[in-house]
Amino acid sequence: MNEAWYAGWRHVFKLDPDREISDETLDAVCSSGTDAIIVGGSSGVTFENTVDLMSRIRRYSVDCALEVSTLEGAVPGFDGYFIPLVLNTDRAEWINGRQTEGLIEYGSFVPWEETAAQGYIILNEDATAAKLTGAKTELSEDELVAHVRMADRLMRLPVVYLEFSGRFGDMRLVKRARSAVSGARLFYGGGVDNAEKARQAAEAAHTVVVGNVIYADLEAALSTVAAVKEVSADGLTAG
Ligand code: 1GP
């Protein structure tokens, strides 16, 4: 069977090209045992700062993917590419508009085997991404499940991403979403800033994305790696 390049990822660190990171911190993050680094951000992403961060991460063997959110920030040389489609907005530019513009420009150069669409469901109204995209973040459980089924069953997107960026979400809802997916991998990101939250997120989602705490408390960020890895892939803590 042909497994997707991100299929085995349980823990991922997300680095923002628009934020400063020292060589020491980057070394710790890339050598932490995380499964991959995703480069991406909601604002201030340019070709220059993306190339710069990519070339620094490239000194390490860790998998490195780019989440392409702007045309300017589309940089060749990553191991993989994620293309976010925001599902809980009525602004079409974020669902398929900008993505189509990207394909008009770069469609012949896309490494399709290493490119995957992410069905983004943004659930924290305070997140920059929610404001930028006009996401309808107040979803009932039924509405959330409907969005997940839209992504997974109708659109057959390979990744569903529950984005709580900046706030730890309701893990019961995340589990509910995971039980609703059939083929997609469920990514969870938002407010994972210690080992305990990492463990809870790992019990709920297939892949746990850790971002902000890298810049706020490196030791706490690093502790999330082992915490996620201690939870087996089906969400049961080992031992
Ligand atoms: C952000 O989902 C990621 O896109 C991670 O969220 O920054 O809150 O860890 P945090």
mmCIF file of C-alpha atoms and ligand atoms in Angstrom:
data_model
loop_
_atom_site.group_PDB
_atom_site.id
_atom_site.type_symbol
_atom_site.label_atom_id
_atom_site.label_comp_id
_atom_site.label_asym_id
_atom_site.label_seq_id
_atom_site.Cartn_x
_atom_site.Cartn_y
_atom_site.Cartn_z
ATOM 1 C CA MET A 1 0.000 0.000 0.000
ATOM 2 C CA ASN A 2 1.142 3.513 -0.739
ATOM 3 C CA GLU A 3 1.145 5.344 2.580
ATOM 4 C CA ALA A 4 0.946 9.121 2.581
ATOM 5 C CA TRP A 5 4.226 10.825 3.481
ATOM 6 C CA TYR A 6 2.687 12.253 6.696
ATOM 7 C CA ALA A 7 0.824 9.065 7.666
ATOM 8 C CA GLY A 8 3.105 8.172 10.561
ATOM 9 C CA TRP A 9 3.286 11.613 12.123
ATOM 10 C CA ARG A 10 2.050 11.726 15.709
ATOM 11 C CA HIS A 11 3.853 14.864 16.890
ATOM 12 C CA VAL A 12 4.665 17.919 14.804
ATOM 13 C CA PHE A 13 6.234 21.260 15.667
ATOM 14 C CA LYS A 14 4.978 24.244 13.680
ATOM 15 C CA LEU A 15 7.392 27.102 13.092
ATOM 16 C CA ASP A 16 6.369 30.533 11.879
ATOM 17 C CA PRO A 17 8.681 32.114 9.276
ATOM 18 C CA ASP A 18 7.677 35.540 10.595
ATOM 19 C CA ARG A 19 9.026 34.837 14.091
ATOM 20 C CA GLU A 20 12.645 34.938 15.244
ATOM 21 C CA ILE A 21 14.135 31.671 16.431
ATOM 22 C CA SER A 22 17.705 31.257 17.674
ATOM 23 C CA ASP A 23 20.032 28.553 16.349
ATOM 24 C CA GLU A 24 20.013 26.908 19.796
ATOM 25 C CA THR A 25 16.225 26.732 19.937
ATOM 26 C CA LEU A 26 15.998 25.495 16.376
ATOM 27 C CA ASP A 27 18.591 22.826 17.132
ATOM 28 C CA ALA A 28 16.598 21.638 20.141
ATOM 29 C CA VAL A 29 13.350 21.555 18.166
ATOM 30 C CA CYS A 30 14.792 19.737 15.157
ATOM 31 C CA SER A 31 16.660 17.215 17.342
ATOM 32 C CA SER A 32 13.747 16.649 19.726
ATOM 33 C CA GLY A 33 12.469 13.424 18.203
ATOM 34 C CA THR A 34 9.391 15.118 16.743
ATOM 35 C CA ASP A 35 8.113 13.473 13.596
ATOM 36 C CA ALA A 36 8.175 16.605 11.477
ATOM 37 C CA ILE A 37 8.370 20.357 11.298
ATOM 38 C CA ILE A 38 5.628 22.274 9.528
ATOM 39 C CA VAL A 39 6.542 25.763 8.395
ATOM 40 C CA GLY A 40 3.570 28.065 8.277
ATOM 41 C CA GLY A 41 1.967 31.183 9.632
ATOM 42 C CA SER A 42 -1.071 33.366 9.229
ATOM 43 C CA SER A 43 0.656 36.690 8.592
ATOM 44 C CA GLY A 44 3.969 38.151 7.460
ATOM 45 C CA VAL A 45 4.996 35.057 5.473
ATOM 46 C CA THR A 46 7.302 35.953 2.570
ATOM 47 C CA PHE A 47 9.492 34.067 0.105
ATOM 48 C CA GLU A 48 12.598 35.328 1.915
ATOM 49 C CA ASN A 49 11.665 34.405 5.468
ATOM 50 C CA THR A 50 10.341 31.008 4.314
ATOM 51 C CA VAL A 51 13.519 30.144 2.368
ATOM 52 C CA ASP A 52 15.606 31.295 5.286
ATOM 53 C CA LEU A 53 13.803 29.096 7.804
ATOM 54 C CA MET A 54 13.717 26.125 5.399
ATOM 55 C CA SER A 55 17.461 26.251 4.794
ATOM 56 C CA ARG A 56 18.143 26.342 8.537
ATOM 57 C CA ILE A 57 15.856 23.346 9.179
ATOM 58 C CA ARG A 58 17.424 21.516 6.241
ATOM 59 C CA ARG A 59 20.625 21.013 8.268
ATOM 60 C CA TYR A 60 18.692 18.362 10.191
ATOM 61 C CA SER A 61 17.257 15.088 8.973
ATOM 62 C CA VAL A 62 13.760 15.756 10.362
ATOM 63 C CA ASP A 63 10.899 15.837 7.808
ATOM 64 C CA CYS A 64 9.948 19.372 6.893
ATOM 65 C CA ALA A 65 6.713 20.436 5.201
ATOM 66 C CA LEU A 66 5.358 23.792 4.140
ATOM 67 C CA GLU A 67 1.815 24.894 4.767
ATOM 68 C CA VAL A 68 1.204 27.156 1.791
ATOM 69 C CA SER A 69 -1.007 30.050 2.770
ATOM 70 C CA THR A 70 0.205 32.752 0.382
ATOM 71 C CA LEU A 71 1.475 32.799 -3.179
ATOM 72 C CA GLU A 72 4.619 34.686 -2.133
ATOM 73 C CA GLY A 73 5.433 32.022 0.431
ATOM 74 C CA ALA A 74 5.339 29.082 -2.010
ATOM 75 C CA VAL A 75 8.941 27.883 -1.851
ATOM 76 C CA PRO A 76 10.399 24.769 -3.526
ATOM 77 C CA GLY A 77 12.629 22.369 -1.616
ATOM 78 C CA PHE A 78 10.389 21.087 1.183
ATOM 79 C CA ASP A 79 9.724 17.368 1.741
ATOM 80 C CA GLY A 80 5.998 17.987 1.465
ATOM 81 C CA TYR A 81 3.339 20.630 0.976
ATOM 82 C CA PHE A 82 0.009 21.194 2.676
ATOM 83 C CA ILE A 83 -2.651 23.342 1.054
ATOM 84 C CA PRO A 84 -5.218 24.545 3.603
ATOM 85 C CA LEU A 85 -8.845 24.919 2.504
ATOM 86 C CA VAL A 86 -10.873 26.665 5.210
ATOM 87 C CA LEU A 87 -14.211 24.894 5.446
ATOM 88 C CA ASN A 88 -16.068 26.949 8.045
ATOM 89 C CA THR A 89 -16.069 30.270 6.248
ATOM 90 C CA ASP A 90 -18.413 31.656 3.618
ATOM 91 C CA ARG A 91 -15.578 33.629 2.018
ATOM 92 C CA ALA A 92 -14.831 31.579 -1.080
ATOM 93 C CA GLU A 93 -11.357 33.055 -1.493
ATOM 94 C CA TRP A 94 -10.253 30.950 1.528
ATOM 95 C CA ILE A 95 -12.062 27.792 0.423
ATOM 96 C CA ASN A 96 -10.806 27.566 -3.151
ATOM 97 C CA GLY A 97 -10.142 31.079 -4.509
ATOM 98 C CA ARG A 98 -6.551 31.691 -3.533
ATOM 99 C CA GLN A 99 -5.711 28.046 -4.089
ATOM 100 C CA THR A 100 -6.961 28.285 -7.681
ATOM 101 C CA GLU A 101 -4.915 31.442 -8.213
ATOM 102 C CA GLY A 102 -1.898 29.492 -6.979
ATOM 103 C CA LEU A 103 -2.597 26.711 -9.446
ATOM 104 C CA ILE A 104 -2.937 29.176 -12.319
ATOM 105 C CA GLU A 105 0.523 30.455 -11.446
ATOM 106 C CA TYR A 106 2.347 27.305 -10.312
ATOM 107 C CA GLY A 107 0.089 24.391 -11.267
ATOM 108 C CA SER A 108 2.682 22.789 -13.562
ATOM 109 C CA PHE A 109 5.315 22.749 -10.819
ATOM 110 C CA VAL A 110 3.350 21.196 -7.980
ATOM 111 C CA PRO A 111 4.936 17.961 -6.665
ATOM 112 C CA TRP A 112 1.579 16.179 -6.461
ATOM 113 C CA GLU A 113 2.856 13.061 -4.693
ATOM 114 C CA GLU A 114 4.086 15.202 -1.821
ATOM 115 C CA THR A 115 1.164 17.625 -1.755
ATOM 116 C CA ALA A 116 -1.939 17.230 0.385
ATOM 117 C CA ALA A 117 -4.972 19.409 0.951
ATOM 118 C CA GLN A 118 -6.009 20.072 4.538
ATOM 119 C CA GLY A 119 -9.637 20.695 5.408
ATOM 120 C CA TYR A 120 -9.189 23.415 8.011
ATOM 121 C CA ILE A 121 -11.873 23.916 10.620
ATOM 122 C CA ILE A 122 -10.928 26.959 12.704
ATOM 123 C CA LEU A 123 -12.518 26.925 16.144
ATOM 124 C CA ASN A 124 -10.922 29.754 18.154
ATOM 125 C CA GLU A 125 -12.461 33.110 17.294
ATOM 126 C CA ASP A 126 -9.390 34.933 18.674
ATOM 127 C CA ALA A 127 -6.931 33.184 16.351
ATOM 128 C CA THR A 128 -5.403 35.348 13.627
ATOM 129 C CA ALA A 129 -6.440 32.762 11.051
ATOM 130 C CA ALA A 130 -10.077 32.990 12.198
ATOM 131 C CA LYS A 131 -10.152 36.766 11.863
ATOM 132 C CA LEU A 132 -8.341 36.702 8.541
ATOM 133 C CA THR A 133 -10.663 34.159 6.964
ATOM 134 C CA GLY A 134 -13.940 35.160 8.622
ATOM 135 C CA ALA A 135 -14.312 31.665 10.049
ATOM 136 C CA LYS A 136 -17.572 30.768 11.771
ATOM 137 C CA THR A 137 -15.926 29.407 14.895
ATOM 138 C CA GLU A 138 -19.039 28.796 17.024
ATOM 139 C CA LEU A 139 -20.001 25.358 15.766
ATOM 140 C CA SER A 140 -22.349 22.992 17.554
ATOM 141 C CA GLU A 141 -21.233 19.374 17.805
ATOM 142 C CA ASP A 142 -23.531 18.422 14.934
ATOM 143 C CA GLU A 143 -22.175 21.243 12.807
ATOM 144 C CA LEU A 144 -18.616 20.208 13.573
ATOM 145 C CA VAL A 145 -19.322 16.606 12.585
ATOM 146 C CA ALA A 146 -20.986 17.841 9.389
ATOM 147 C CA HIS A 147 -17.880 19.852 8.512
ATOM 148 C CA VAL A 148 -15.693 16.825 9.209
ATOM 149 C CA ARG A 149 -17.872 14.639 6.981
ATOM 150 C CA MET A 150 -17.828 17.306 4.281
ATOM 151 C CA ALA A 151 -14.027 17.205 4.324
ATOM 152 C CA ASP A 152 -13.549 13.478 4.781
ATOM 153 C CA ARG A 153 -16.454 11.845 2.979
ATOM 154 C CA LEU A 154 -17.579 14.308 0.312
ATOM 155 C CA MET A 155 -14.389 16.132 -0.570
ATOM 156 C CA ARG A 156 -12.179 13.170 0.389
ATOM 157 C CA LEU A 157 -9.511 15.465 1.739
ATOM 158 C CA PRO A 158 -6.575 13.506 3.176
ATOM 159 C CA VAL A 159 -6.208 15.704 6.260
ATOM 160 C CA VAL A 160 -8.786 17.346 8.514
ATOM 161 C CA TYR A 161 -7.199 20.020 10.726
ATOM 162 C CA LEU A 162 -8.995 21.198 13.854
ATOM 163 C CA GLU A 163 -7.353 24.553 14.471
ATOM 164 C CA PHE A 164 -7.666 26.092 17.930
ATOM 165 C CA SER A 165 -4.429 28.066 17.536
ATOM 166 C CA GLY A 166 -3.654 29.836 20.819
ATOM 167 C CA ARG A 167 -6.235 28.005 22.919
ATOM 168 C CA PHE A 168 -6.533 24.434 24.146
ATOM 169 C CA GLY A 169 -9.738 22.984 22.728
ATOM 170 C CA ASP A 170 -12.380 20.594 24.001
ATOM 171 C CA MET A 171 -10.803 17.157 23.604
ATOM 172 C CA ARG A 172 -14.189 15.468 23.758
ATOM 173 C CA LEU A 173 -15.110 17.290 20.531
ATOM 174 C CA VAL A 174 -11.779 16.389 18.978
ATOM 175 C CA LYS A 175 -12.416 12.703 19.759
ATOM 176 C CA ARG A 176 -15.878 13.048 18.274
ATOM 177 C CA ALA A 177 -14.337 14.482 15.110
ATOM 178 C CA ARG A 178 -11.792 11.670 14.962
ATOM 179 C CA SER A 179 -14.519 9.076 15.228
ATOM 180 C CA ALA A 180 -16.278 10.753 12.278
ATOM 181 C CA VAL A 181 -13.342 10.506 9.861
ATOM 182 C CA SER A 182 -12.926 7.450 7.692
ATOM 183 C CA GLY A 183 -9.948 8.082 5.420
ATOM 184 C CA ALA A 184 -8.594 11.419 6.570
ATOM 185 C CA ARG A 185 -5.928 11.949 9.184
ATOM 186 C CA LEU A 186 -7.115 14.234 11.976
ATOM 187 C CA PHE A 187 -4.637 16.959 12.934
ATOM 188 C CA TYR A 188 -5.210 18.909 16.122
ATOM 189 C CA GLY A 189 -3.434 22.181 16.937
ATOM 190 C CA GLY A 190 -3.964 24.785 19.621
ATOM 191 C CA GLY A 191 -2.708 25.593 23.101
ATOM 192 C CA VAL A 192 -0.687 22.427 23.654
ATOM 193 C CA ASP A 193 1.835 23.933 26.068
ATOM 194 C CA ASN A 194 2.738 21.118 28.446
ATOM 195 C CA ALA A 195 3.075 17.345 28.591
ATOM 196 C CA GLU A 196 -0.364 16.735 30.077
ATOM 197 C CA LYS A 197 -2.198 18.646 27.349
ATOM 198 C CA ALA A 198 -0.023 16.924 24.757
ATOM 199 C CA ARG A 199 -1.065 13.540 26.137
ATOM 200 C CA GLN A 200 -4.743 14.501 26.056
ATOM 201 C CA ALA A 201 -4.456 15.785 22.504
ATOM 202 C CA ALA A 202 -2.650 12.602 21.442
ATOM 203 C CA GLU A 203 -5.497 10.536 22.862
ATOM 204 C CA ALA A 204 -7.965 12.553 20.800
ATOM 205 C CA ALA A 205 -6.281 13.239 17.439
ATOM 206 C CA HIS A 206 -4.071 11.313 15.039
ATOM 207 C CA THR A 207 -1.488 14.106 14.846
ATOM 208 C CA VAL A 208 -0.748 16.795 17.451
ATOM 209 C CA VAL A 209 0.653 20.130 16.255
ATOM 210 C CA VAL A 210 2.592 22.267 18.742
ATOM 211 C CA GLY A 211 3.393 25.877 17.866
ATOM 212 C CA ASN A 212 3.390 28.869 20.136
ATOM 213 C CA VAL A 213 4.959 27.322 23.233
ATOM 214 C CA ILE A 214 8.217 26.828 21.298
ATOM 215 C CA TYR A 215 8.678 30.591 21.455
ATOM 216 C CA ALA A 216 7.389 30.985 25.018
ATOM 217 C CA ASP A 217 8.834 28.026 26.941
ATOM 218 C CA LEU A 218 11.192 25.737 25.055
ATOM 219 C CA GLU A 219 11.492 23.118 27.806
ATOM 220 C CA ALA A 220 7.708 22.781 28.001
ATOM 221 C CA ALA A 221 7.566 22.514 24.205
ATOM 222 C CA LEU A 222 10.155 19.736 24.184
ATOM 223 C CA SER A 223 8.248 17.825 26.876
ATOM 224 C CA THR A 224 5.296 17.450 24.523
ATOM 225 C CA VAL A 225 7.244 15.134 22.208
ATOM 226 C CA ALA A 226 7.643 12.255 24.673
ATOM 227 C CA ALA A 227 4.142 12.841 26.034
ATOM 228 C CA VAL A 228 2.617 12.332 22.585
ATOM 229 C CA LYS A 229 4.831 9.353 21.797
ATOM 230 C CA GLU A 230 3.748 7.592 24.989
ATOM 231 C CA VAL A 231 0.220 7.448 23.640
ATOM 232 C CA SER A 232 -0.222 4.650 21.135
ATOM 233 C CA ALA A 233 -1.619 5.453 17.710
ATOM 234 C CA ASP A 234 -5.130 4.350 18.593
ATOM 235 C CA GLY A 235 -5.222 6.787 21.484
ATOM 236 C CA LEU A 236 -4.498 4.444 24.378
ATOM 237 C CA THR A 237 -1.677 5.357 26.747
ATOM 238 C CA ALA A 238 1.000 2.671 26.796
ATOM 239 C CA GLY A 239 1.806 0.673 29.924
HETATM 240 C C1 1GP B 1 -1.098 26.692 14.976
HETATM 241 O O1 1GP B 1 -2.278 24.647 15.284
HETATM 242 C C2 1GP B 1 -1.059 25.280 15.474
HETATM 243 O O2 1GP B 1 -1.418 26.707 13.610
HETATM 244 C C3 1GP B 1 -0.560 25.168 16.892
HETATM 245 O O3 1GP B 1 -1.258 26.004 17.781
HETATM 246 O O4 1GP B 1 0.395 27.749 18.358
HETATM 247 O O5 1GP B 1 -1.543 27.266 19.895
HETATM 248 O O6 1GP B 1 0.352 25.634 19.649
HETATM 249 P P1 1GP B 1 -0.473 26.703 18.987
#
